[in-house]
Coordinates of C-alpha atoms in Angstrom, one line a residue:
X108 CA 15.9 9.0 4.5
X109 CA 17.6 8.4 1.4
X110 CA 14.6 6.7 0.2
X111 CA 11.9 8.4 1.5
X112 CA 9.2 7.9 -0.9
X113 CA 6.1 9.5 0.8
X114 CA 7.9 13.1 1.5
X115 CA 9.4 13.3 -1.5
X116 CA 5.5 12.8 -3.0
X117 CA 4.3 15.5 -0.6
X118 CA 6.8 18.1 -1.1
X119 CA 6.4 17.6 -5.3
X120 CA 2.7 17.5 -4.4
X121 CA 2.9 21.0 -2.6
X122 CA 5.1 22.5 -5.4
X123 CA 2.2 21.2 -8.0
X124 CA -0.1 23.6 -6.3
X125 CA 2.2 26.3 -5.6
X126 CA 1.8 27.0 -9.6
X127 CA 4.7 24.9 -9.4
X128 CA 7.1 26.7 -7.6
X129 CA 9.2 26.1 -4.1
X130 CA 6.1 28.1 -1.9
X131 CA 6.5 30.7 -0.3
X132 CA 8.8 30.1 2.7
X133 CA 7.8 32.3 6.5
X134 CA 11.0 34.2 5.3
X135 CA 10.5 35.2 2.4
X136 CA 6.5 36.4 3.0
X137 CA 8.3 39.2 5.6
X138 CA 11.0 40.3 3.2
X139 CA 7.9 41.2 0.3
X140 CA 5.1 42.4 2.7
X141 CA 3.4 43.3 -1.0
X142 CA 3.3 39.9 -1.7
X143 CA -0.5 38.5 -2.7
X144 CA -1.3 35.4 -2.2
X145 CA -2.4 33.2 -4.6
X146 CA -5.9 32.1 -4.4
X147 CA -6.6 29.1 -7.0
X148 CA -8.9 25.7 -7.5
X149 CA -8.2 22.2 -8.2
X150 CA -9.5 20.2 -10.1
X151 CA -8.8 16.1 -9.7
X152 CA -10.2 13.1 -11.2
X153 CA -10.6 10.2 -9.0
X154 CA -6.5 7.9 -9.4
X155 CA -5.8 11.7 -9.0
X156 CA -7.6 11.9 -5.5
X157 CA -6.2 9.1 -4.2
X158 CA -2.7 9.6 -4.7
X159 CA -3.7 13.3 -2.6
X160 CA -5.6 11.6 0.0
X161 CA -3.6 9.5 2.2
X162 CA -0.5 12.9 1.5
X163 CA -2.8 16.1 2.2
X164 CA -5.0 17.0 4.5
X165 CA -8.2 20.1 3.4
X166 CA -6.9 22.3 6.3
X167 CA -3.3 21.4 4.7
X168 CA -5.0 22.4 0.8
X169 CA -5.9 25.9 2.9
X170 CA -2.8 26.9 3.6
X171 CA -1.4 26.7 -0.1
X172 CA -4.1 29.0 -1.3
X173 CA -6.1 26.0 -2.3
X174 CA -10.3 27.5 -1.5
X175 CA -12.2 24.7 -3.8
X176 CA -11.6 21.3 -4.7
X177 CA -13.6 20.3 -7.6
X178 CA -14.2 16.7 -9.6
X179 CA -13.5 16.7 -13.0
X180 CA -15.9 14.2 -14.4
X181 CA -18.6 16.3 -12.6
X182 CA -20.1 19.5 -13.8
X183 CA -19.0 22.8 -12.4
X184 CA -19.9 26.6 -12.1
X185 CA -17.6 28.8 -13.5
X186 CA -15.9 30.9 -11.5
X187 CA -13.9 34.1 -13.5
X188 CA -11.1 35.7 -11.9
X189 CA -9.3 32.8 -9.9
X190 CA -6.5 30.1 -11.5
X191 CA -7.7 26.4 -11.6
X192 CA -4.6 23.5 -11.2
X193 CA -6.0 19.8 -12.3
X194 CA -4.1 16.5 -11.1
X195 CA -5.5 14.7 -13.5
X196 CA -4.2 11.8 -15.9
X197 CA -3.4 11.8 -19.2
X198 CA -7.1 10.2 -21.0
X199 CA -8.6 11.4 -23.6
X200 CA -11.1 11.2 -21.6
X201 CA -9.9 14.1 -19.3
X202 CA -8.1 16.3 -22.5
X203 CA -11.9 16.7 -24.2
X204 CA -13.2 17.9 -20.4
X205 CA -10.4 20.1 -20.2
X206 CA -10.9 21.0 -23.4
X207 CA -13.8 21.7 -23.0
X208 CA -13.4 23.7 -19.0
X209 CA -11.8 26.3 -21.5
X210 CA -14.2 26.7 -24.6
X211 CA -16.5 27.8 -21.7
X212 CA -14.6 28.6 -20.0
X213 CA -14.6 27.8 -16.7
X214 CA -11.7 29.9 -15.3
X215 CA -9.3 32.2 -15.8
X216 CA -6.0 29.8 -16.3
X217 CA -5.3 26.4 -16.6
X218 CA -2.1 25.1 -14.9
X219 CA -2.2 21.9 -16.2
X220 CA -0.4 18.8 -14.4
X221 CA -0.9 15.1 -15.7
X222 CA 0.2 12.4 -12.9
X223 CA 2.5 10.1 -15.5
X224 CA 3.7 12.7 -18.5
X225 CA 1.4 13.5 -22.0
X226 CA 2.0 11.6 -25.0
X227 CA 2.8 13.0 -28.1
X228 CA -1.0 11.7 -29.4
X229 CA -2.3 13.5 -26.6
X230 CA -0.9 16.9 -26.4
X231 CA -1.5 17.1 -30.1
X232 CA -5.7 16.6 -29.3
X233 CA -5.6 19.0 -26.2
X234 CA -4.3 21.8 -29.1
X235 CA -6.7 21.2 -31.9
X236 CA -9.3 21.8 -29.7
X237 CA -8.1 24.4 -28.0
X238 CA -7.2 26.1 -31.3
X239 CA -10.3 25.3 -32.8
X240 CA -12.4 27.2 -30.1
X241 CA -10.0 30.0 -29.9
X242 CA -8.9 28.8 -26.2
X243 CA -5.7 28.1 -25.8
X244 CA -4.4 30.5 -24.0
X245 CA -5.8 30.1 -21.1
X246 CA -3.9 27.6 -20.9
X247 CA -0.4 28.9 -19.2
X248 CA 1.4 25.9 -18.2
X249 CA 1.8 21.9 -18.8
X250 CA 3.8 19.6 -16.4
X251 CA 4.5 15.8 -16.5
X252 CA 4.6 15.7 -13.0
X253 CA 5.2 12.0 -12.7
X254 CA 3.3 11.0 -9.9
X255 CA 1.1 8.2 -10.7
X256 CA 0.9 6.6 -7.1
X257 CA -0.4 5.9 -3.9
X258 CA 2.5 6.3 -0.9
X259 CA 0.9 5.2 2.5
X260 CA 3.4 5.6 4.4
X261 CA 7.0 6.7 3.8
X262 CA 8.2 2.7 2.4
X263 CA 4.9 1.6 1.2
X264 CA 3.2 2.4 -2.4
X265 CA 0.6 1.3 -4.2
X266 CA -0.2 1.9 -7.8
X267 CA -3.9 1.9 -7.2
X268 CA -4.1 -0.9 -10.5
X269 CA -6.4 -3.3 -10.1
X270 CA -7.7 -7.0 -10.5
X271 CA -3.4 -7.2 -12.3
X272 CA -3.7 -10.7 -10.3
X273 CA -6.8 -11.5 -12.0
X274 CA -6.0 -10.1 -16.0
X275 CA -2.0 -11.2 -16.2
X276 CA -3.1 -15.5 -15.0
X277 CA -6.2 -14.7 -17.5
X278 CA -6.2 -18.0 -19.5
X279 CA -8.3 -15.6 -22.3
X280 CA -5.6 -12.6 -21.9
X281 CA -4.3 -11.6 -25.6
X282 CA -0.8 -10.9 -26.4
X283 CA -1.8 -7.4 -26.5
X284 CA -3.7 -7.0 -23.0
X285 CA -0.9 -8.4 -21.3
X286 CA 1.8 -6.7 -23.1
X287 CA -0.1 -3.0 -22.4
X288 CA -0.6 -4.3 -18.5
X289 CA 3.0 -5.0 -17.7
X290 CA 3.7 -1.7 -20.1
X291 CA 0.9 0.3 -16.9
X292 CA 3.2 -1.5 -14.2
X293 CA 6.7 0.3 -15.5
X294 CA 4.7 3.6 -16.0
X295 CA 3.7 3.6 -12.7
X296 CA 7.3 2.4 -11.2
X297 CA 9.5 4.6 -13.5
X298 CA 6.5 7.3 -11.6
X299 CA 8.5 5.7 -8.2
X300 CA 12.0 5.8 -9.2
X301 CA 11.8 9.6 -11.7
X302 CA 9.9 10.7 -7.5
X303 CA 13.0 9.1 -5.9
X304 CA 15.7 10.4 -8.1
X305 CA 16.9 7.1 -8.1
X306 CA 18.5 4.8 -11.0
X307 CA 17.7 1.4 -9.2
X308 CA 19.8 -2.2 -10.0
X309 CA 17.0 -4.3 -11.0
X310 CA 16.9 -8.2 -10.6
X311 CA 13.8 -10.6 -10.5
X312 CA 13.4 -15.0 -11.2
X313 CA 13.5 -15.4 -14.6
X314 CA 10.0 -15.6 -16.5
X315 CA 6.6 -14.8 -15.9
X316 CA 5.6 -11.8 -15.3
X317 CA 8.7 -10.5 -13.1
X318 CA 11.1 -10.6 -16.0
X319 CA 8.9 -8.3 -18.6
X320 CA 8.1 -6.0 -16.9
X321 CA 11.7 -5.8 -15.1
X322 CA 12.9 -6.0 -18.8
X323 CA 10.5 -3.5 -20.1
X324 CA 11.4 -1.1 -17.4
X325 CA 15.4 -1.1 -18.3
X326 CA 14.7 0.1 -21.2
X327 CA 12.3 2.4 -20.6
X328 CA 14.5 3.6 -17.9
X329 CA 17.8 3.1 -20.9
X330 CA 15.5 5.3 -23.8
X331 CA 14.8 8.2 -20.5
X332 CA 18.7 7.9 -20.0
X333 CA 19.6 9.2 -23.5
X334 CA 18.0 12.5 -23.2
X335 CA 20.4 15.1 -20.5
X336 CA 19.5 16.3 -18.4
X337 CA 16.8 13.6 -17.7
X338 CA 15.2 13.1 -14.3
X339 CA 17.8 11.4 -12.5
X340 CA 20.5 14.5 -13.3
X341 CA 17.8 16.8 -11.8
X342 CA 17.1 15.3 -9.0
X343 CA 20.2 14.7 -7.1
X344 CA 21.2 12.5 -4.5
X345 CA 21.2 9.4 -5.3
X346 CA 21.0 9.2 -8.8
X347 CA 24.8 10.4 -9.6
X348 CA 26.6 8.7 -5.7
X349 CA 28.4 5.3 -6.3
X350 CA 25.2 4.2 -3.4
X351 CA 22.9 2.5 -5.6
X352 CA 19.1 0.5 -4.7
X353 CA 18.7 -2.6 -5.5
X354 CA 15.1 -3.2 -7.1
X355 CA 13.4 -6.7 -6.6
X356 CA 11.2 -7.7 -8.5
X357 CA 8.1 -10.8 -7.7
X358 CA 5.1 -12.0 -9.3
X359 CA 2.9 -12.5 -6.5
X360 CA 2.4 -16.4 -7.6
X361 CA 6.4 -16.6 -6.0
X362 CA 4.8 -17.1 -2.9
X363 CA 1.2 -17.1 -2.8
X364 CA -0.7 -17.7 0.5
X365 CA 1.3 -14.6 2.2
X366 CA -1.8 -13.6 0.0
X367 CA -4.6 -15.6 1.8
X368 CA -3.7 -16.0 5.6
X369 CA -6.0 -15.0 8.4
X370 CA -3.7 -12.7 10.4
X371 CA -3.6 -12.0 14.5
X372 CA -1.7 -8.7 14.3
X373 CA -3.4 -5.5 14.3
X374 CA -2.9 -3.9 11.6
X375 CA -4.1 -7.0 9.2
X376 CA -6.8 -7.6 11.0
X377 CA -8.1 -3.8 10.6
X378 CA -7.5 -4.6 6.4
X379 CA -9.5 -7.9 7.3
X380 CA -12.4 -7.1 8.8
X381 CA -13.2 -3.6 8.6
X382 CA -11.5 -2.5 4.7
X383 CA -8.3 -0.2 5.1
X384 CA -8.7 2.1 2.4
X385 CA -5.8 5.0 1.5
X386 CA -5.2 5.2 5.5
X387 CA -8.8 4.9 6.1
X388 CA -10.9 2.7 8.5
X389 CA -15.5 2.2 6.8
X390 CA -17.0 1.9 10.2
X391 CA -20.5 -0.9 10.3
X392 CA -23.8 0.5 10.3
X393 CA -24.2 1.2 13.8
X394 CA -21.1 2.9 15.3
X395 CA -21.3 7.3 16.1
X396 CA -18.0 7.3 13.5
X397 CA -18.2 7.1 10.4
X398 CA -14.7 6.5 9.4
X399 CA -11.7 7.0 11.4
X400 CA -7.9 7.7 9.7
X401 CA -5.1 5.3 10.1
X402 CA -1.5 6.2 10.0
X403 CA 1.9 7.4 11.5
X404 CA -0.2 10.8 12.3
X405 CA -1.9 8.6 15.3
X406 CA 0.8 7.8 17.8
X407 CA -1.5 5.1 18.8
X408 CA -1.5 3.1 15.0
X409 CA 2.3 3.7 14.6
X410 CA 3.8 1.9 18.3
X411 CA 1.0 -1.1 17.7
X412 CA -0.3 -0.9 14.0
X413 CA 2.0 -4.7 14.6
X414 CA 1.3 -6.1 17.9
X415 CA -1.0 -8.9 18.3
X416 CA -3.9 -8.0 18.7
X417 CA -4.9 -9.5 22.5
X418 CA -1.7 -6.8 23.4
X419 CA -3.5 -4.2 21.0
X420 CA -6.3 -4.7 23.9
X421 CA -4.2 -4.9 26.7
X422 CA -2.5 -1.1 25.6
X423 CA -5.8 0.3 24.8
X424 CA -6.9 -0.7 28.7
X425 CA -3.5 1.0 29.7
X426 CA -4.0 4.2 27.7
X427 CA -7.2 4.6 29.6
X428 CA -6.2 4.0 32.9
X429 CA -3.4 5.9 32.4
X430 CA -5.8 8.8 30.8
X431 CA -7.9 8.4 34.4
X432 CA -5.1 9.3 35.8
X433 CA -4.0 12.9 34.8
X434 CA -7.6 14.0 34.1
X435 CA -8.1 13.1 38.0
X436 CA -4.7 15.0 38.7
X437 CA -6.1 18.2 36.7
X438 CA -8.9 18.0 38.5
X439 CA -7.2 17.7 41.9
X440 CA -4.5 20.5 41.1
X441 CA -7.5 23.1 40.4
X442 CA -10.2 21.9 42.6
X443 CA -8.9 23.2 45.3
X444 CA -10.3 21.9 49.0
X445 CA -13.2 22.5 50.4
X446 CA -14.1 25.1 53.5
X447 CA -10.3 26.5 53.1
X448 CA -9.2 29.6 52.3
X449 CA -6.6 30.6 50.4
X450 CA -3.5 33.0 51.2
X451 CA -1.6 35.1 48.2
X452 CA 0.8 31.9 47.6
X453 CA -2.2 29.5 47.9
X454 CA -3.6 31.5 45.8
X455 CA -0.8 32.0 43.5
X456 CA 0.4 28.6 43.0
X457 CA -3.9 27.8 42.5
X458 CA -3.8 29.9 39.8
X459 CA -0.6 28.0 38.0
X460 CA -1.6 25.1 38.1
X461 CA -5.3 26.5 36.6
X462 CA -3.0 27.4 33.5
X463 CA -1.1 24.4 33.4
X464 CA -4.4 22.4 33.1
X465 CA -6.0 25.3 30.4
X466 CA -2.8 24.7 27.9
X467 CA -2.7 20.4 29.6
X468 CA -6.7 20.7 27.9
X469 CA -5.9 20.1 23.5
X470 CA -3.1 17.8 24.0
X471 CA -6.2 15.3 27.1
X472 CA -8.8 15.1 24.6
X473 CA -6.5 14.2 21.5
X474 CA -5.7 11.3 24.3
X475 CA -9.0 11.0 24.5
X476 CA -9.9 10.8 21.2
X477 CA -7.3 8.1 20.4
X478 CA -8.1 6.6 22.8
X479 CA -12.3 5.8 21.8
X480 CA -11.0 5.9 18.0
X481 CA -9.2 2.8 19.1
X482 CA -12.1 1.4 21.5
X483 CA -14.7 1.4 18.9
X484 CA -12.2 -0.2 16.7
X485 CA -11.2 -3.2 19.2
X486 CA -14.3 -3.1 20.1
X487 CA -16.2 -3.9 16.3
X488 CA -12.6 -6.3 16.0
X489 CA -13.8 -8.2 18.5
X490 CA -16.7 -8.9 17.9
X491 CA -15.7 -10.3 14.4
X492 CA -13.8 -12.9 15.7
X493 CA -15.8 -13.4 18.4
X494 CA -18.2 -14.8 15.4
X495 CA -16.4 -16.2 13.4
X496 CA -13.4 -17.8 15.2
X497 CA -10.7 -16.1 14.2
X498 CA -8.1 -16.6 16.4
X499 CA -9.0 -21.2 14.9
X500 CA -9.0 -20.3 11.7
X501 CA -4.7 -18.1 12.1
X502 CA -3.8 -21.4 14.8
X503 CA -4.7 -23.9 12.2
X504 CA -3.6 -22.1 9.1
X505 CA 0.0 -21.1 11.7
X506 CA 0.1 -24.4 12.6
X507 CA 0.3 -25.8 8.7
X508 CA 2.8 -23.2 7.2
X509 CA 4.6 -22.6 10.2
X510 CA 4.7 -26.4 11.1
X511 CA 4.0 -28.8 8.0
X512 CA 1.6 -30.3 10.1
X513 CA -2.3 -30.5 10.5
X514 CA -5.5 -31.3 13.4
X515 CA -8.2 -32.4 11.1
X516 CA -10.3 -33.2 13.7
X517 CA -10.1 -29.0 14.8
X518 CA -9.6 -27.6 10.7
X519 CA -12.9 -30.4 9.9
X520 CA -14.5 -28.1 12.8
X521 CA -13.8 -24.5 10.9
X522 CA -14.8 -25.7 7.6
X523 CA -18.2 -26.5 9.5
X524 CA -18.8 -24.3 12.3
X525 CA -18.8 -20.7 12.7
X526 CA -17.0 -18.0 10.2
X527 CA -17.7 -16.8 6.9
X528 CA -17.7 -19.2 3.8
X529 CA -14.5 -16.7 2.6
X530 CA -12.7 -18.2 6.2
X531 CA -13.3 -21.2 5.1
X532 CA -12.4 -21.6 1.3
X533 CA -9.6 -19.7 2.7
X534 CA -8.2 -22.2 4.9
X535 CA -9.1 -24.7 2.9
X536 CA -6.6 -23.0 0.0
X537 CA -3.8 -23.0 2.7
X538 CA -4.3 -26.9 3.1
X539 CA -3.1 -26.8 -0.2
X540 CA -1.0 -24.9 -0.3
X541 CA 0.6 -25.9 3.0
X542 CA 1.4 -29.4 1.7
X543 CA 3.5 -30.8 -1.2
X544 CA 1.3 -34.3 -1.5
X545 CA -2.1 -33.8 0.4
X546 CA -3.8 -37.3 0.8
X547 CA -6.5 -37.5 -1.0
X548 CA -8.8 -38.5 1.3
X549 CA -8.2 -35.3 3.2
X550 CA -8.8 -33.7 -0.2
X551 CA -12.4 -35.7 -0.5
X552 CA -13.1 -34.8 2.7
X553 CA -12.4 -30.3 3.0
X554 CA -14.2 -30.6 -0.1
X555 CA -17.5 -32.4 1.2
X556 CA -16.9 -30.2 4.1
X557 CA -17.1 -27.0 1.1
X558 CA -19.5 -28.4 -0.3
X559 CA -21.8 -29.3 3.2
X560 CA -21.4 -25.4 4.1
X561 CA -22.4 -24.8 0.7
X562 CA -19.0 -22.7 -0.3
X563 CA -18.7 -21.4 -4.0
X564 CA -14.9 -23.8 -4.4
X565 CA -13.6 -22.1 -8.4
X566 CA -11.5 -21.0 -6.2
X567 CA -9.8 -23.7 -4.4
X568 CA -9.8 -25.5 -7.5
X569 CA -7.9 -23.2 -9.8
X570 CA -4.6 -23.4 -7.1
X571 CA -5.9 -27.3 -6.7
X572 CA -5.4 -27.4 -11.0
X573 CA -2.5 -25.3 -11.4
X574 CA -0.7 -26.4 -8.3
X575 CA -1.0 -30.3 -10.4
X576 CA 0.4 -28.1 -13.6
X577 CA 3.2 -26.6 -11.2
X578 CA 3.5 -30.4 -10.4
X579 CA 3.6 -32.2 -13.3
X580 CA 5.9 -29.8 -14.8
X581 CA 8.9 -30.0 -12.4
X582 CA 9.0 -33.4 -12.2
X583 CA 9.2 -33.1 -16.1
X584 CA 11.8 -30.5 -15.7
X585 CA 15.3 -31.7 -13.5
X586 CA 15.0 -27.5 -12.5
X587 CA 11.9 -25.8 -11.6
X588 CA 11.5 -22.4 -12.1
X589 CA 10.9 -20.4 -8.8
X590 CA 9.1 -17.9 -11.3
X591 CA 5.9 -20.6 -11.3
X592 CA 3.8 -21.4 -8.3
X593 CA 5.3 -23.5 -6.3
X594 CA 8.8 -24.5 -5.4
X595 CA 6.7 -25.9 -2.1
X596 CA 8.9 -27.9 0.1
X597 CA 11.9 -24.9 -0.2
X598 CA 9.2 -22.0 -0.3
X599 CA 6.6 -23.2 1.9
X600 CA 6.7 -25.7 4.3
X601 CA 8.6 -24.7 8.0
X602 CA 8.2 -20.9 7.3
X603 CA 5.8 -18.8 9.6
X604 CA 3.3 -17.4 8.3
X605 CA 0.9 -15.6 11.1
X606 CA 1.5 -13.9 13.7
X607 CA -0.2 -16.9 15.8
X608 CA 0.8 -20.4 16.9
X609 CA 0.1 -22.3 20.3
X610 CA 0.6 -18.4 22.3
X611 CA 1.1 -15.3 20.6
X612 CA 4.1 -15.1 18.7
X613 CA 5.3 -12.5 16.4
X614 CA 5.5 -13.2 12.6
X615 CA 10.1 -13.5 12.6
X616 CA 10.2 -15.2 16.6
X617 CA 11.3 -17.8 16.2
X618 CA 13.9 -16.9 13.5
X619 CA 11.5 -18.0 10.7
X620 CA 11.3 -15.5 7.5
X621 CA 8.7 -15.3 4.3
X622 CA 10.6 -16.1 1.5
X623 CA 9.8 -12.5 -0.2
X624 CA 12.3 -12.1 3.3
X625 CA 14.6 -14.6 2.9
X626 CA 14.9 -13.6 -1.4
X627 CA 15.6 -10.0 -0.8
X628 CA 18.1 -10.0 1.6
X629 CA 20.1 -13.2 0.1
X630 CA 19.8 -10.0 -2.8
X631 CA 20.5 -7.1 -0.9
X632 CA 23.9 -9.1 1.0
X633 CA 24.8 -10.9 -3.0
X634 CA 26.9 -13.1 -2.0
X635 CA 27.5 -16.1 -4.0
X636 CA 26.7 -19.6 -4.3
X637 CA 23.2 -18.8 -2.5
X638 CA 19.4 -19.6 -4.4
X639 CA 19.5 -15.9 -6.2
X640 CA 22.7 -16.4 -9.0
X641 CA 19.9 -17.6 -11.4
X642 CA 18.3 -14.3 -11.1
X643 CA 17.6 -11.7 -13.8
X644 CA 20.5 -8.9 -13.4
X645 CA 19.2 -5.1 -15.2
X646 CA 21.8 -2.6 -14.6
X647 CA 20.2 0.6 -16.8
X648 CA 23.6 2.5 -16.7
X649 CA 25.8 0.3 -17.6
X650 CA 26.6 -0.8 -21.5
X651 CA 24.1 -3.3 -22.7
X652 CA 26.9 -5.6 -23.7
X653 CA 28.3 -5.9 -20.2
X654 CA 28.2 -7.9 -17.7
X655 CA 27.3 -5.4 -15.0
X656 CA 28.5 -7.6 -12.6
X657 CA 30.6 -5.2 -10.5
X658 CA 26.4 -3.8 -9.7
X659 CA 25.5 -7.5 -7.7
X660 CA 26.2 -5.4 -4.6
X661 CA 26.2 -5.9 -1.6
X662 CA 23.1 -3.2 -1.1
X663 CA 22.0 -0.4 2.1
X664 CA 18.8 0.7 -0.4
X665 CA 16.0 -1.4 -1.6
X666 CA 12.3 -1.3 -3.1
X667 CA 10.3 -3.9 -3.2
X668 CA 6.9 -4.7 -6.1
X669 CA 5.1 -7.6 -6.3
X670 CA 3.0 -7.6 -9.8
X671 CA -0.5 -8.5 -8.9
X672 CA -1.4 -7.6 -4.6
X673 CA 0.6 -7.3 -1.8
X674 CA -0.4 -7.7 1.6
X675 CA 0.1 -6.4 5.0
X676 CA 1.9 -9.3 6.2
X677 CA 5.0 -8.6 3.2
X678 CA 4.8 -5.0 4.4
X679 CA 5.6 -6.6 8.1
X680 CA 8.3 -9.1 7.6
X681 CA 10.4 -6.7 5.1
X682 CA 10.1 -3.4 7.7
X683 CA 11.6 -6.4 10.3
X684 CA 14.3 -7.3 8.0
X685 CA 15.2 -3.6 7.6
X686 CA 15.0 -2.7 11.4
X687 CA 16.6 -6.2 12.7
X688 CA 19.8 -6.3 10.2
X689 CA 23.1 -4.8 10.9
X690 CA 23.6 -2.4 9.4
X691 CA 20.9 -0.9 8.9
X692 CA 19.1 -1.7 5.7
X693 CA 16.0 0.6 4.1
X694 CA 13.3 -1.2 2.3
X695 CA 10.6 0.6 0.4
X696 CA 8.1 -2.1 -0.7
X697 CA 5.3 -1.5 -3.0
X698 CA 2.4 -3.6 -5.4
X699 CA 0.3 -3.1 -7.9
X700 CA -2.5 -2.8 -5.6
X701 CA -2.7 -3.9 -1.4
X702 CA -5.3 -6.7 -0.8
X703 CA -6.4 -8.2 1.7
X704 CA -7.8 -12.1 1.4
X705 CA -11.2 -11.9 0.8
X706 CA -10.6 -9.3 -2.2
X707 CA -7.2 -12.2 -3.6
X708 CA -9.4 -15.0 -3.7
X709 CA -11.7 -13.2 -5.4
X710 CA -9.4 -12.8 -8.0
X711 CA -8.7 -17.0 -7.2
X712 CA -12.2 -16.8 -8.0
X713 CA -12.7 -15.8 -10.9
X714 CA -10.1 -16.9 -12.9
X715 CA -11.3 -20.8 -11.4
X716 CA -14.9 -19.4 -13.2
X717 CA -12.7 -18.3 -16.3
X718 CA -11.2 -22.5 -16.7
X719 CA -14.7 -23.1 -16.2
X720 CA -15.1 -24.7 -12.3
X721 CA -17.9 -22.0 -12.1
X722 CA -20.4 -19.3 -13.7
X723 CA -18.8 -15.1 -14.0
X724 CA -17.8 -13.3 -11.4
X725 CA -17.5 -9.7 -10.4
X726 CA -14.3 -8.3 -8.1
X727 CA -13.2 -6.1 -5.7
X728 CA -9.9 -3.8 -5.9
X729 CA -8.0 -3.3 -3.3
X730 CA -6.4 -0.3 -2.5

C-alpha cells in the first residue's frame, strides 16, 4: 500500500539505529568482509520508547548493533569507547540532559535524533552548554526525524497526546493554551505526512478545533514547500504523483456517542476491559503471564480481533481441537506399534516421520502458545461480561442508537443491577445522545437510578448541558454547524453504533455506517450536491488565491484524523469501508489518543466538574 505508515516509520527507525545510514545487507557484508559491525547504546525518553515499543523488539535492536538501551531520565554509568544513539523529544529538559552526558562524558560520541524537529533556541542552548564544558566535539550528528507519532498498525496511528478533548473543551482554557494545543497536534500530523512523503488535500467542517488544525497545517505545509529540496521532494512516491490523498480532519464532538458506547467485538472488549496500550495488554493479578502482545504477528488476533466475542470463543475451541488432533497424529506416526518389529523399509519410514515431527515441533509450540494466550484473555473477558452484564449494556445501547427506541424496564434494570458505575454512566449518556428530545420523566427516572447506585453524574450533566446549548443554538439558527456536538436526528438516529443487536451481527451488517465513515466516503467520492459541500478545502500546493476545485477528488487514499480521542469502533468501520469499496480504497485512521469508554467518560467528568457539577477530577490517559 502506498500509505503503509507503520512500514515507513519502521524503516526510518532502523536507519536511525544504523547511525542514519542504510542498514547493511547480507550481500554487502560478504563483499566487505573486513567491515566491522558498530555496537552502540540507545538512549530514549519515555515518549520515544512508546514510539519504538509497537515496532521494534529487543531482538531487533540487537540485530542492528544496539547492545544496551537506557532511559535518559535516569542516572547512567559511563560506557567508554562506544557511540550513543539518542532518540528524544526536543525539550529544554532533554537538551540539558544531553549536555550533561556530553560533559561527563558518558559515551565516546553522540548521535542525536529528535522525534520531531529541533527549534533554533534549543539548538543554541545545546551549543552554549557544550562549548562551555568543551564537549561540543563529542556531538557527532543532529537529525530531525519527524517521527513523533505511534504506529500501532499499518493503517492506525496515535499522536499519544493525552487529555486533548479535556484541554480543548476546558471552559477556563485561555487562547494561548488552545493555540499551543493546536500547534502540538499540527506538529504531530506534519510528522505523519513527512514520513509518508505526501502533501494531501485537506477537508474539514467549518468551525471548532478541526478548522483550526486544518488551517494551521495548511500554513505549515505551504511554508515548508517554499524551500527546495524539502521533505516531500526528497521522499518521492506519492509526493510528486498526480494521485494525492485527502486528509479528513474531525473533532470528537462530531460523533460523541462512539467514544462512550460498549461494543461486543473482541478488540474493543479487550481495550475496554483490559486496557490495550501500545499493542499490549496487562492481565489482572493472579494470572501466570503478566502481559501479552497483540498485533499482526499474532495470526489469531489478526484473523479474529473484529469478530463478535461468542464467535471468538468458538474459534478458540476449534483451534484447540485442531491442535490436539495434530499432536495425536504426530504421536501416532512416531510411536510405532507395540510388539511389532520394524523391517528395514518400516524403520526408514518411521525415521522420516520422526524427522518431520521434530521439524513440526516449533510450529506446534507456537500454536499452543497462541491458543493459551487467547484462552486466558477470553476467560478474563467472559468473567467480566458475566459479572457486569456487558451483553445487556451492548444490547440496550444498540437498540437506542440503531433503532431509536428503548425498553424502559430493561434500561432501569441495568442502571440498578450489575455493572460498574462507569458502565451505568455510559449507558445513561448514550440514552442522552440517542434521542433528540428525551422525555423529562424518563430523564428524572434515569438520574434517580444513577444516584441510587451512587454514580458520579458530572459527565452526564456535562453532556446534558452541552446538548441543551447546541439545541438552543440550532433553534436560533437556520443552519446548525456540523462541527457542533449534535445534528441529532441525522447523525445518531438510525445508525448502528454497536455490534450487538437481537442476534450477533457485525457493525455494518445491515448496511448502516457511522456518521464518520459515511462522511469520509462522501469526501473521497467528491460528488457535488452532498452534505459535505460546505466542508472547507485546503490545498497546500495550490496558490492561496486559487479555489483548488480541481483537487476535490475523487480520491483512492484517505487519512482520517480525529481530534480529541479515537477508538477501535471507528477504526473498524473505516477499514470495512476500505475493504468493501469497488475499486478498493485505502484509509489510514489517526487520532490524538486512543481511548476506551471509561477513559473518555473520565474526561467528560473532569469537564463537568470544571463547569460546577462536582469536585476536581483526575483523568487516566489513553495511548
